[in-house]
mmCIF file of C-alpha atoms in Angstrom:
data_model
loop_
_atom_site.group_PDB
_atom_site.id
_atom_site.type_symbol
_atom_site.label_atom_id
_atom_site.label_comp_id
_atom_site.label_asym_id
_atom_site.label_seq_id
_atom_site.Cartn_x
_atom_site.Cartn_y
_atom_site.Cartn_z
ATOM 1 C CA MET A 1 -5.851 -57.893 -58.845
ATOM 2 C CA ARG A 2 -7.277 -56.641 -55.091
ATOM 3 C CA GLN A 3 -7.241 -60.119 -53.745
ATOM 4 C CA PHE A 4 -4.462 -61.079 -55.430
ATOM 5 C CA ALA A 5 -2.500 -58.360 -53.474
ATOM 6 C CA THR A 6 -4.124 -59.004 -50.194
ATOM 7 C CA TYR A 7 -2.946 -62.786 -50.438
ATOM 8 C CA PHE A 8 -0.021 -62.134 -51.422
ATOM 9 C CA LEU A 9 1.072 -60.203 -47.954
ATOM 10 C CA LEU A 10 -1.046 -62.426 -45.991
ATOM 11 C CA GLU A 11 1.763 -65.536 -46.819
ATOM 12 C CA LEU A 12 4.617 -62.498 -46.826
ATOM 13 C CA LYS A 13 3.432 -61.844 -43.793
ATOM 14 C CA LYS A 14 3.401 -65.227 -42.675
ATOM 15 C CA ASP A 15 6.782 -66.020 -43.931
ATOM 16 C CA ILE A 16 8.340 -63.074 -42.277
ATOM 17 C CA ARG A 17 6.637 -63.472 -38.536
ATOM 18 C CA MET A 18 8.968 -66.802 -39.688
ATOM 19 C CA LEU A 19 12.279 -65.122 -39.833
ATOM 20 C CA PRO A 20 14.045 -64.916 -36.020
ATOM 21 C CA TRP A 21 13.622 -69.788 -37.115
ATOM 22 C CA PHE A 22 15.601 -68.737 -40.404
ATOM 23 C CA PHE A 23 18.514 -66.750 -38.325
ATOM 24 C CA GLY A 24 18.613 -69.822 -35.732
ATOM 25 C CA SER A 25 19.233 -72.709 -38.483
ATOM 26 C CA ILE A 26 21.028 -70.553 -40.430
ATOM 27 C CA LEU A 27 23.783 -70.079 -36.954
ATOM 28 C CA LEU A 28 23.282 -74.001 -36.692
ATOM 29 C CA LEU A 29 23.409 -74.594 -39.943
ATOM 30 C CA THR A 30 26.990 -72.310 -40.268
ATOM 31 C CA VAL A 31 28.267 -74.726 -37.557
ATOM 32 C CA LEU A 32 27.627 -77.799 -39.190
ATOM 33 C CA VAL A 33 29.003 -76.792 -42.708
ATOM 34 C CA PHE A 34 32.345 -75.523 -41.049
ATOM 35 C CA SER A 35 32.642 -78.438 -39.201
ATOM 36 C CA GLY A 36 32.165 -80.671 -41.620
ATOM 37 C CA THR A 37 34.379 -78.492 -44.546
ATOM 38 C CA MET A 38 37.092 -78.795 -41.782
ATOM 39 C CA ALA A 39 37.033 -81.979 -41.411
ATOM 40 C CA ILE A 40 36.659 -83.438 -44.714
ATOM 41 C CA SER A 41 39.620 -80.910 -45.853
ATOM 42 C CA GLN A 42 41.481 -82.018 -43.400
ATOM 43 C CA ILE A 43 41.145 -85.533 -44.573
ATOM 44 C CA PHE A 44 41.481 -84.321 -48.127
ATOM 45 C CA LEU A 45 44.879 -83.062 -47.951
ATOM 46 C CA LYS A 46 46.268 -84.872 -45.593
ATOM 47 C CA GLY A 47 45.228 -87.489 -48.949
ATOM 48 C CA GLN A 48 47.684 -84.694 -50.269
ATOM 49 C CA VAL A 49 50.462 -83.660 -49.392
ATOM 50 C CA PHE A 50 53.619 -85.124 -47.950
ATOM 51 C CA ASP A 51 56.538 -84.556 -45.429
ATOM 52 C CA ALA A 52 59.395 -83.485 -46.836
ATOM 53 C CA ILE A 53 62.403 -85.756 -47.366
ATOM 54 C CA THR A 54 65.842 -85.571 -45.725
ATOM 55 C CA VAL A 55 68.593 -85.641 -48.709
ATOM 56 C CA ASP A 56 72.292 -85.658 -47.306
ATOM 57 C CA MET A 57 74.824 -83.457 -49.655
ATOM 58 C CA ALA A 58 78.368 -85.195 -49.523
ATOM 59 C CA VAL A 59 80.569 -82.546 -50.944
ATOM 60 C CA PRO A 60 84.061 -81.531 -50.328
ATOM 61 C CA ASP A 61 85.216 -79.285 -48.198
ATOM 62 C CA HIS A 62 86.727 -77.211 -50.517
ATOM 63 C CA GLU A 63 84.266 -77.474 -53.643
ATOM 64 C CA THR A 64 82.342 -74.151 -52.114
ATOM 65 C CA LYS A 65 80.521 -73.129 -55.563
ATOM 66 C CA VAL A 66 79.345 -76.980 -55.472
ATOM 67 C CA LYS A 67 77.677 -75.499 -51.852
ATOM 68 C CA LEU A 68 76.328 -72.814 -53.253
ATOM 69 C CA ILE A 69 74.297 -73.641 -56.068
ATOM 70 C CA ALA A 70 73.157 -76.642 -53.205
ATOM 71 C CA ASP A 71 72.191 -73.622 -51.017
ATOM 72 C CA VAL A 72 70.624 -72.105 -54.097
ATOM 73 C CA LEU A 73 68.232 -75.399 -55.111
ATOM 74 C CA SER A 74 67.274 -75.434 -51.163
ATOM 75 C CA ASN A 75 66.006 -72.353 -51.495
ATOM 76 C CA MET A 76 63.662 -72.933 -54.519
ATOM 77 C CA GLU A 77 60.210 -74.084 -53.408
ATOM 78 C CA SER A 78 59.715 -76.811 -55.799
ATOM 79 C CA VAL A 79 62.609 -78.440 -53.935
ATOM 80 C CA LYS A 80 61.570 -76.945 -50.777
ATOM 81 C CA ASN A 81 58.355 -78.258 -51.094
ATOM 82 C CA ILE A 82 59.877 -82.271 -51.495
ATOM 83 C CA CYS A 83 63.672 -81.909 -49.648
ATOM 84 C CA ARG A 84 65.483 -80.909 -47.030
ATOM 85 C CA PHE A 85 69.147 -81.060 -47.739
ATOM 86 C CA GLN A 86 71.817 -81.561 -44.651
ATOM 87 C CA TYR A 87 75.765 -81.650 -45.574
ATOM 88 C CA THR A 88 78.019 -84.881 -44.773
ATOM 89 C CA THR A 89 80.316 -87.049 -45.889
ATOM 90 C CA GLU A 90 80.011 -89.995 -48.063
ATOM 91 C CA GLU A 91 81.200 -92.673 -45.415
ATOM 92 C CA GLU A 92 78.000 -90.647 -43.225
ATOM 93 C CA ALA A 93 76.080 -90.005 -46.061
ATOM 94 C CA HIS A 94 76.044 -94.542 -46.539
ATOM 95 C CA ILE A 95 76.116 -95.085 -42.386
ATOM 96 C CA HIS A 96 72.235 -92.688 -42.422
ATOM 97 C CA ILE A 97 71.058 -94.620 -45.705
ATOM 98 C CA GLU A 98 71.874 -97.841 -44.236
ATOM 99 C CA ASN A 99 70.191 -96.340 -41.045
ATOM 100 C CA GLY A 100 67.074 -94.596 -42.575
ATOM 101 C CA GLU A 101 68.413 -91.049 -41.087
ATOM 102 C CA ALA A 102 68.241 -90.317 -44.409
ATOM 103 C CA ASP A 103 65.940 -91.125 -47.238
ATOM 104 C CA ALA A 104 68.493 -90.278 -49.969
ATOM 105 C CA ALA A 105 72.029 -89.113 -50.575
ATOM 106 C CA ILE A 106 74.080 -87.169 -53.090
ATOM 107 C CA ILE A 107 77.953 -87.718 -53.399
ATOM 108 C CA VAL A 108 79.789 -85.006 -55.454
ATOM 109 C CA GLY A 109 83.180 -86.614 -56.584
ATOM 110 C CA GLU A 110 86.503 -84.228 -55.927
ATOM 111 C CA HIS A 111 86.415 -81.373 -58.529
ATOM 112 C CA PHE A 112 83.162 -81.943 -59.792
ATOM 113 C CA TYR A 113 82.800 -77.885 -60.427
ATOM 114 C CA LYS A 114 86.290 -77.925 -62.149
ATOM 115 C CA ASP A 115 85.066 -80.538 -64.480
ATOM 116 C CA MET A 116 81.946 -79.574 -65.055
ATOM 117 C CA GLU A 117 83.223 -75.703 -65.894
ATOM 118 C CA ASN A 118 85.976 -77.625 -68.761
ATOM 119 C CA GLY A 119 82.964 -79.267 -70.057
ATOM 120 C CA LYS A 120 84.042 -82.896 -68.264
ATOM 121 C CA ASN A 121 80.888 -84.703 -67.647
ATOM 122 C CA THR A 122 81.658 -86.164 -64.130
ATOM 123 C CA PRO A 123 78.738 -87.795 -62.616
ATOM 124 C CA ALA A 124 76.994 -87.155 -59.089
ATOM 125 C CA ILE A 125 76.030 -91.057 -56.959
ATOM 126 C CA ILE A 126 72.805 -90.307 -55.714
ATOM 127 C CA LEU A 127 71.746 -92.982 -53.420
ATOM 128 C CA PHE A 128 68.375 -93.952 -52.465
ATOM 129 C CA PRO A 129 67.664 -96.568 -49.444
ATOM 130 C CA SER A 130 66.210 -100.304 -50.192
ATOM 131 C CA TYR A 131 62.082 -98.999 -49.123
ATOM 132 C CA ASP A 132 60.620 -97.136 -51.619
ATOM 133 C CA ILE A 133 57.793 -94.631 -50.012
ATOM 134 C CA PHE A 134 56.024 -91.867 -52.155
ATOM 135 C CA GLU A 135 58.299 -88.821 -50.731
ATOM 136 C CA ASN A 136 61.259 -90.838 -52.632
ATOM 137 C CA ARG A 137 59.300 -91.181 -55.750
ATOM 138 C CA MET A 138 58.557 -87.241 -56.091
ATOM 139 C CA PHE A 139 62.476 -86.635 -54.920
ATOM 140 C CA ARG A 140 63.176 -88.797 -58.179
ATOM 141 C CA GLN A 141 61.588 -87.263 -60.564
ATOM 142 C CA LEU A 142 62.799 -83.836 -59.365
ATOM 143 C CA ILE A 143 65.911 -85.369 -60.024
ATOM 144 C CA THR A 144 64.575 -86.244 -63.489
ATOM 145 C CA ASP A 145 63.611 -83.105 -64.096
ATOM 146 C CA GLY A 146 67.092 -80.974 -63.116
ATOM 147 C CA VAL A 147 68.791 -83.604 -65.304
ATOM 148 C CA SER A 148 66.786 -83.286 -68.351
ATOM 149 C CA LEU A 149 66.925 -79.289 -67.607
ATOM 150 C CA ILE A 150 71.129 -80.049 -68.028
ATOM 151 C CA GLN A 151 70.934 -82.101 -71.050
ATOM 152 C CA THR A 152 68.217 -79.504 -72.880
ATOM 153 C CA THR A 153 71.227 -76.680 -71.988
ATOM 154 C CA GLU A 154 73.948 -78.786 -73.557
ATOM 155 C CA ALA A 155 71.728 -79.641 -76.495
ATOM 156 C CA ALA A 156 71.280 -76.188 -77.279
ATOM 157 C CA VAL A 157 75.275 -75.348 -76.139
ATOM 158 C CA TYR A 158 76.356 -78.094 -78.637
ATOM 159 C CA ALA A 159 74.146 -77.560 -81.504
ATOM 160 C CA ALA A 160 76.030 -73.532 -81.412
ATOM 161 C CA THR A 161 79.053 -75.112 -81.046
ATOM 162 C CA ASP A 162 78.601 -76.576 -84.851
ATOM 163 C CA ALA A 163 76.406 -74.073 -85.556
ATOM 164 C CA GLY A 164 79.583 -71.347 -85.013
ATOM 165 C CA LYS A 165 81.886 -74.637 -86.396
ATOM 166 C CA ILE A 166 80.444 -73.543 -89.663
ATOM 167 C CA TYR A 167 79.423 -69.999 -90.101
ATOM 168 C CA GLY A 168 81.876 -68.842 -87.025
ATOM 169 C CA LEU A 169 81.397 -66.968 -84.278
ATOM 170 C CA LYS A 170 81.604 -63.314 -82.911
ATOM 171 C CA VAL A 171 83.181 -64.312 -79.874
ATOM 172 C CA SER A 172 84.758 -67.271 -78.274
ATOM 173 C CA LYS A 173 83.364 -70.345 -77.828
ATOM 174 C CA LYS A 174 83.514 -70.560 -74.116
ATOM 175 C CA GLU A 175 81.566 -66.958 -74.091
ATOM 176 C CA MET A 176 78.894 -68.253 -76.351
ATOM 177 C CA GLU A 177 78.950 -71.771 -74.074
ATOM 178 C CA ASP A 178 78.404 -69.384 -70.736
ATOM 179 C CA LEU A 179 75.448 -66.780 -72.157
ATOM 180 C CA ILE A 180 73.301 -70.499 -73.414
ATOM 181 C CA PHE A 181 74.193 -71.710 -70.065
ATOM 182 C CA PHE A 182 73.698 -69.102 -67.881
ATOM 183 C CA SER A 183 70.789 -67.795 -69.986
ATOM 184 C CA TYR A 184 68.470 -71.171 -69.488
ATOM 185 C CA ILE A 185 69.692 -72.074 -66.069
ATOM 186 C CA GLU A 186 68.840 -69.043 -65.016
ATOM 187 C CA LYS A 187 64.376 -69.359 -66.342
ATOM 188 C CA ALA A 188 64.662 -72.212 -65.222
ATOM 189 C CA PHE A 189 66.095 -71.539 -61.557
ATOM 190 C CA PHE A 190 62.836 -68.414 -61.948
ATOM 191 C CA ARG A 191 60.582 -70.330 -63.338
ATOM 192 C CA GLY A 192 58.231 -70.591 -60.393
ATOM 193 C CA GLU A 193 57.440 -66.660 -61.195
ATOM 194 C CA ILE A 194 56.378 -67.757 -64.622
ATOM 195 C CA PHE A 195 53.750 -70.197 -62.465
ATOM 196 C CA GLN A 196 52.822 -67.134 -60.267
ATOM 197 C CA LYS A 197 51.405 -65.196 -63.223
ATOM 198 C CA HIS A 198 49.778 -67.844 -65.157
ATOM 199 C CA VAL A 199 47.746 -69.439 -62.371
ATOM 200 C CA ILE A 200 44.951 -71.693 -62.852
ATOM 201 C CA SER A 201 43.339 -72.678 -59.662
ATOM 202 C CA ALA A 202 40.893 -75.353 -58.808
ATOM 203 C CA ALA A 203 38.545 -72.787 -57.659
ATOM 204 C CA GLY A 204 38.419 -70.549 -60.717
ATOM 205 C CA GLU A 205 39.464 -66.955 -60.759
ATOM 206 C CA TYR A 206 38.047 -65.580 -57.901
ATOM 207 C CA GLY A 207 40.570 -67.815 -55.734
ATOM 208 C CA PHE A 208 39.246 -70.339 -52.841
ATOM 209 C CA LEU A 209 38.400 -67.964 -50.012
ATOM 210 C CA PRO A 210 35.664 -66.266 -52.851
ATOM 211 C CA TYR A 211 34.780 -69.630 -53.863
ATOM 212 C CA TYR A 212 33.820 -70.545 -50.465
ATOM 213 C CA GLY A 213 32.778 -67.460 -48.851
ATOM 214 C CA VAL A 214 29.735 -67.337 -52.175
ATOM 215 C CA SER A 215 29.343 -71.232 -51.915
ATOM 216 C CA GLY A 216 28.966 -70.708 -48.024
ATOM 217 C CA LEU A 217 25.906 -67.964 -49.013
ATOM 218 C CA MET A 218 24.214 -70.555 -51.516
ATOM 219 C CA ILE A 219 24.497 -72.948 -49.121
ATOM 220 C CA CYS A 220 22.877 -71.095 -46.474
ATOM 221 C CA LEU A 221 20.442 -70.176 -49.261
ATOM 222 C CA LEU A 222 19.698 -73.460 -49.654
ATOM 223 C CA MET A 223 19.407 -74.969 -46.455
ATOM 224 C CA CYS A 224 16.962 -71.962 -45.352
ATOM 225 C CA GLY A 225 14.170 -73.805 -47.528
ATOM 226 C CA LEU A 226 13.941 -76.798 -45.225
ATOM 227 C CA ASN A 227 12.008 -73.480 -42.603
ATOM 228 C CA PHE A 228 8.957 -73.214 -45.577
ATOM 229 C CA SER A 229 7.209 -76.778 -45.144
ATOM 230 C CA PHE A 230 4.383 -74.746 -42.947
ATOM 231 C CA MET A 231 3.708 -73.384 -46.685
ATOM 232 C CA TYR A 232 2.197 -76.404 -47.922
ATOM 233 C CA GLY A 233 0.514 -78.468 -44.981
ATOM 234 C CA LYS A 234 -3.307 -79.710 -44.930
ATOM 235 C CA ARG A 235 -4.705 -76.291 -43.397
ATOM 236 C CA GLU A 236 -2.960 -74.794 -46.833
ATOM 237 C CA GLU A 237 -4.925 -77.725 -49.205
ATOM 238 C CA VAL A 238 -8.328 -76.385 -47.678
ATOM 239 C CA ILE A 239 -7.578 -72.207 -47.754
ATOM 240 C CA ALA A 240 -6.382 -72.997 -51.693
ATOM 241 C CA GLU A 241 -9.778 -74.453 -51.758
ATOM 242 C CA LYS A 242 -11.480 -71.102 -50.193
ATOM 243 C CA LEU A 243 -9.018 -68.387 -52.566
ATOM 244 C CA ARG A 244 -11.377 -70.324 -55.862
ATOM 245 C CA ILE A 245 -13.890 -68.911 -55.178
ATOM 246 C CA TYR A 246 -12.609 -65.192 -54.731
ATOM 247 C CA GLY A 247 -10.844 -65.391 -57.939
ATOM 248 C CA ILE A 248 -7.273 -67.093 -57.021
ATOM 249 C CA GLY A 249 -6.988 -69.954 -59.348
ATOM 250 C CA ASN A 250 -3.423 -72.552 -59.308
ATOM 251 C CA ILE A 251 -1.473 -70.175 -61.251
ATOM 252 C CA LYS A 252 -1.508 -66.930 -59.315
ATOM 253 C CA SER A 253 -1.858 -69.408 -55.509
ATOM 254 C CA SER A 254 1.525 -71.149 -57.091
ATOM 255 C CA ALA A 255 2.818 -67.471 -57.965
ATOM 256 C CA VAL A 256 2.534 -65.883 -54.215
ATOM 257 C CA LYS A 257 3.719 -68.914 -52.598
ATOM 258 C CA LEU A 258 7.137 -68.207 -55.003
ATOM 259 C CA LEU A 259 6.955 -65.262 -54.666
ATOM 260 C CA ALA A 260 6.584 -65.088 -50.916
ATOM 261 C CA MET A 261 9.759 -67.233 -50.540
ATOM 262 C CA GLY A 262 11.662 -65.456 -52.723
ATOM 263 C CA LEU A 263 11.860 -62.265 -50.909
ATOM 264 C CA ILE A 264 12.385 -63.567 -48.029
ATOM 265 C CA LEU A 265 15.696 -65.465 -49.401
ATOM 266 C CA TRP A 266 16.378 -62.008 -50.815
ATOM 267 C CA ILE A 267 15.837 -60.061 -47.551
ATOM 268 C CA ILE A 268 18.264 -63.051 -45.850
ATOM 269 C CA GLY A 269 21.068 -63.250 -48.901
ATOM 270 C CA MET A 270 21.663 -59.449 -48.870
ATOM 271 C CA ILE A 271 22.246 -59.924 -44.815
ATOM 272 C CA LEU A 272 24.334 -62.551 -45.323
ATOM 273 C CA LEU A 273 26.151 -60.392 -48.337
ATOM 274 C CA CYS A 274 26.713 -57.493 -45.284
ATOM 275 C CA LEU A 275 27.943 -60.332 -43.425
ATOM 276 C CA LEU A 276 30.287 -61.500 -46.431
ATOM 277 C CA GLN A 277 31.015 -58.232 -46.712
ATOM 278 C CA ILE A 278 32.488 -56.925 -43.285
ATOM 279 C CA ALA A 279 34.472 -60.014 -42.776
ATOM 280 C CA GLY A 280 36.266 -59.887 -46.019
ATOM 281 C CA LYS A 281 37.170 -55.806 -45.165
ATOM 282 C CA LEU A 282 38.388 -57.153 -41.346
ATOM 283 C CA LEU A 283 40.035 -60.548 -42.397
ATOM 284 C CA ASN A 284 41.133 -58.182 -45.782
ATOM 285 C CA PHE A 285 40.397 -61.725 -47.869
ATOM 286 C CA TRP A 286 37.826 -59.853 -50.845
ATOM 287 C CA GLU A 287 35.888 -56.539 -51.392
ATOM 288 C CA ILE A 288 32.411 -57.578 -52.644
ATOM 289 C CA ASN A 289 30.214 -55.176 -55.290
ATOM 290 C CA LEU A 290 28.191 -54.786 -52.951
ATOM 291 C CA GLY A 291 25.019 -53.121 -54.658
ATOM 292 C CA SER A 292 24.790 -55.212 -58.190
ATOM 293 C CA ALA A 293 25.501 -58.072 -55.735
ATOM 294 C CA MET A 294 22.152 -57.521 -53.224
ATOM 295 C CA ILE A 295 20.285 -56.198 -56.480
ATOM 296 C CA GLY A 296 21.576 -59.823 -58.307
ATOM 297 C CA ILE A 297 20.926 -61.760 -55.656
ATOM 298 C CA LEU A 298 17.106 -61.045 -56.489
ATOM 299 C CA PRO A 299 16.875 -63.458 -59.230
ATOM 300 C CA VAL A 300 19.051 -65.723 -57.890
ATOM 301 C CA SER A 301 16.216 -66.305 -54.790
ATOM 302 C CA LEU A 302 13.522 -66.594 -56.565
ATOM 303 C CA SER A 303 14.932 -69.708 -58.853
ATOM 304 C CA ILE A 304 15.559 -70.817 -55.768
ATOM 305 C CA SER A 305 12.141 -70.721 -54.429
ATOM 306 C CA ALA A 306 10.558 -72.298 -57.763
ATOM 307 C CA LEU A 307 12.638 -75.556 -56.602
ATOM 308 C CA PHE A 308 11.288 -75.470 -53.069
ATOM 309 C CA HIS A 309 8.158 -74.941 -54.221
ATOM 310 C CA VAL A 310 8.154 -77.713 -56.608
ATOM 311 C CA VAL A 311 9.737 -80.126 -54.473
ATOM 312 C CA TYR A 312 7.107 -78.919 -51.401
ATOM 313 C CA THR A 313 4.339 -79.031 -53.781
ATOM 314 C CA TYR A 314 5.109 -82.332 -55.029
ATOM 315 C CA GLY A 315 6.120 -84.152 -52.203
ATOM 316 C CA ARG A 316 4.443 -83.001 -49.586
ATOM 317 C CA ARG A 317 4.756 -84.426 -46.318
ATOM 318 C CA ALA A 318 7.837 -85.205 -47.056
ATOM 319 C CA GLY A 319 8.536 -82.228 -48.812
ATOM 320 C CA GLY A 320 11.337 -81.484 -46.230
ATOM 321 C CA VAL A 321 13.346 -84.909 -45.839
ATOM 322 C CA ILE A 322 13.168 -84.590 -50.013
ATOM 323 C CA LEU A 323 14.890 -81.511 -50.353
ATOM 324 C CA PHE A 324 17.508 -81.516 -47.414
ATOM 325 C CA PHE A 325 18.608 -84.686 -49.324
ATOM 326 C CA LEU A 326 18.365 -82.846 -52.763
ATOM 327 C CA ASN A 327 20.433 -80.177 -51.267
ATOM 328 C CA ILE A 328 23.250 -82.253 -50.059
ATOM 329 C CA GLY A 329 23.460 -84.186 -53.004
ATOM 330 C CA MET A 330 23.885 -80.687 -54.835
ATOM 331 C CA VAL A 331 26.387 -79.712 -51.930
ATOM 332 C CA LEU A 332 28.566 -82.314 -52.603
ATOM 333 C CA CYS A 333 28.390 -82.924 -56.631
ATOM 334 C CA SER A 334 28.713 -79.133 -57.066
ATOM 335 C CA GLY A 335 31.976 -78.937 -55.353
ATOM 336 C CA ALA A 336 30.468 -76.054 -52.827
ATOM 337 C CA ILE A 337 32.978 -77.946 -50.163
ATOM 338 C CA ILE A 338 35.648 -79.368 -52.308
ATOM 339 C CA PRO A 339 36.045 -78.565 -55.805
ATOM 340 C CA VAL A 340 34.556 -79.953 -58.805
ATOM 341 C CA SER A 341 38.133 -80.664 -60.329
ATOM 342 C CA TYR A 342 39.408 -82.773 -57.736
ATOM 343 C CA LEU A 343 36.083 -85.226 -57.530
ATOM 344 C CA PRO A 344 35.842 -87.878 -59.333
ATOM 345 C CA LYS A 345 33.969 -87.681 -62.904
ATOM 346 C CA THR A 346 31.249 -89.592 -62.138
ATOM 347 C CA ILE A 347 30.317 -87.278 -59.460
ATOM 348 C CA GLN A 348 31.816 -84.249 -61.579
ATOM 349 C CA MET A 349 29.103 -85.151 -64.679
ATOM 350 C CA ALA A 350 26.071 -84.811 -61.689
ATOM 351 C CA GLY A 351 27.791 -81.638 -60.732
ATOM 352 C CA ALA A 352 27.803 -80.028 -64.314
ATOM 353 C CA ILE A 353 23.783 -80.730 -64.204
ATOM 354 C CA SER A 354 23.389 -79.633 -60.638
ATOM 355 C CA PRO A 355 21.431 -75.906 -60.379
ATOM 356 C CA LEU A 356 23.754 -75.118 -57.328
ATOM 357 C CA SER A 357 26.929 -75.170 -59.145
ATOM 358 C CA TYR A 358 25.171 -72.638 -61.399
ATOM 359 C CA TRP A 359 23.871 -70.345 -58.441
ATOM 360 C CA GLU A 360 27.562 -70.518 -57.677
ATOM 361 C CA LEU A 361 28.963 -69.265 -60.782
ATOM 362 C CA HIS A 362 26.465 -66.364 -60.883
ATOM 363 C CA GLY A 363 26.648 -65.734 -57.036
ATOM 364 C CA ALA A 364 30.599 -65.049 -57.570
ATOM 365 C CA GLN A 365 29.935 -63.162 -60.964
ATOM 366 C CA LEU A 366 28.150 -60.749 -58.252
ATOM 367 C CA CYS A 367 30.487 -60.438 -55.909
ATOM 368 C CA PHE A 368 33.391 -60.051 -57.558
ATOM 369 C CA GLY A 369 33.502 -60.099 -61.018
ATOM 370 C CA ILE A 370 30.558 -58.447 -64.197
ATOM 371 C CA PRO A 371 27.184 -60.725 -64.822
ATOM 372 C CA GLU A 372 26.276 -62.485 -67.809
ATOM 373 C CA GLY A 373 23.028 -61.788 -68.909
ATOM 374 C CA LYS A 374 22.177 -65.448 -69.407
ATOM 375 C CA TRP A 375 22.510 -65.869 -66.120
ATOM 376 C CA PHE A 376 19.440 -63.691 -65.200
ATOM 377 C CA LEU A 377 17.286 -65.020 -68.238
ATOM 378 C CA LEU A 378 18.108 -69.009 -66.941
ATOM 379 C CA GLU A 379 16.667 -67.813 -62.996
ATOM 380 C CA GLY A 380 14.296 -66.290 -65.201
ATOM 381 C CA VAL A 381 13.004 -69.150 -66.860
ATOM 382 C CA ILE A 382 13.170 -71.837 -63.707
ATOM 383 C CA THR A 383 11.174 -68.955 -61.872
ATOM 384 C CA LEU A 384 8.374 -69.191 -64.558
ATOM 385 C CA GLY A 385 8.806 -73.042 -64.305
ATOM 386 C CA GLY A 386 8.321 -73.329 -60.478
ATOM 387 C CA ILE A 387 5.017 -71.661 -60.963
ATOM 388 C CA ILE A 388 3.517 -73.235 -63.815
ATOM 389 C CA ILE A 389 5.073 -77.066 -62.674
ATOM 390 C CA GLY A 390 3.331 -75.866 -59.215
ATOM 391 C CA ALA A 391 0.271 -74.773 -60.273
ATOM 392 C CA LEU A 392 -0.217 -77.875 -62.479
ATOM 393 C CA LYS A 393 -0.412 -79.835 -59.143
ATOM 394 C CA GLY A 394 -3.294 -77.988 -58.042
ATOM 395 C CA CYS A 395 -5.164 -78.012 -61.455
ATOM 396 C CA TYR A 396 -4.550 -82.341 -61.398
ATOM 397 C CA LYS A 397 -6.048 -82.517 -57.827
ATOM 398 C CA TRP A 398 -9.316 -79.724 -59.293
ATOM 399 C CA LYS A 399 -9.845 -82.383 -61.856
ATOM 400 C CA LYS A 400 -9.721 -85.480 -60.200
ATOM 401 C CA ASP A 401 -12.283 -83.595 -56.850
#
């Protein structure tokens, strides 16, 4: 046992000497990851976000109530994101559509509001240019949704009117119609409040800022593995042969390497967690459960070290290259840069089995929620499996020799 402890301390001391290199690589990695993330995000957002179109509103001057309704609509979030209203005359609206100065036009006739109030279905005229762009299609959909809301309101009013004819009404027909109409339209106009109460985010229950904070933490820990290649050189194989004489076999040797890497990652992880906490508080982004996160990051670090150990044990000289491309693949598939919900289904399937996906989820629970026991069990199994799989290579080589 004394030999095992001595060997472990020697490996740990050797790893600690490399800590300055670890932090140098983390700094470089942070710049590269930040730059790459920003570039990909800009490309992604440009493919998703569209410019608001210009819509002419031709409303007679005396139709003040129609203008009031248009102003209410134009200030709704769902409308502002798609179009901008500008008031013109009917003649100007036609000219703007022909010249391409407006992307759509709504023409309201005389006595439109009065006809609507009296139950007369007076249509509004909507003009579109001959060309068809994506933004125009979005506006068409918005118009369709608005018409659907009005049709639903009318259906409710007509149904209540028919029922009133049979069973009688305690209020006047007009009062009943106004009550239903305004109740339904009020709910429709303020539907944004419903969406704000029930938010489904591609980043999960913790939001985008905590999501990317934890993702950055896990990416840094993964990329730290590129600095452990010195533990698996030719010289280390010779040392392993000598250690067998002192009773330190393949299992113990495998465990020492993995535990030493795990403790170094744990130290780095705790430092990064403190930096995340400071940044989150200064920018008012988040507040981490620092105590539980610093303890809980230990099994995460050990299970990540198990991946490093297996790759370096079997990859040897090419281990660093293999680990680098493996890390890049996990980062792309697990949603560390772009959330999994936005990725193609084939990549989502790969991300579902990526260890990074589980480390990110566990990390988010450690930092911002309540961690589940199953993740600790899974990471314990991965750590134990890494020790055994790493030892098998040594056993095979010993038997071969």
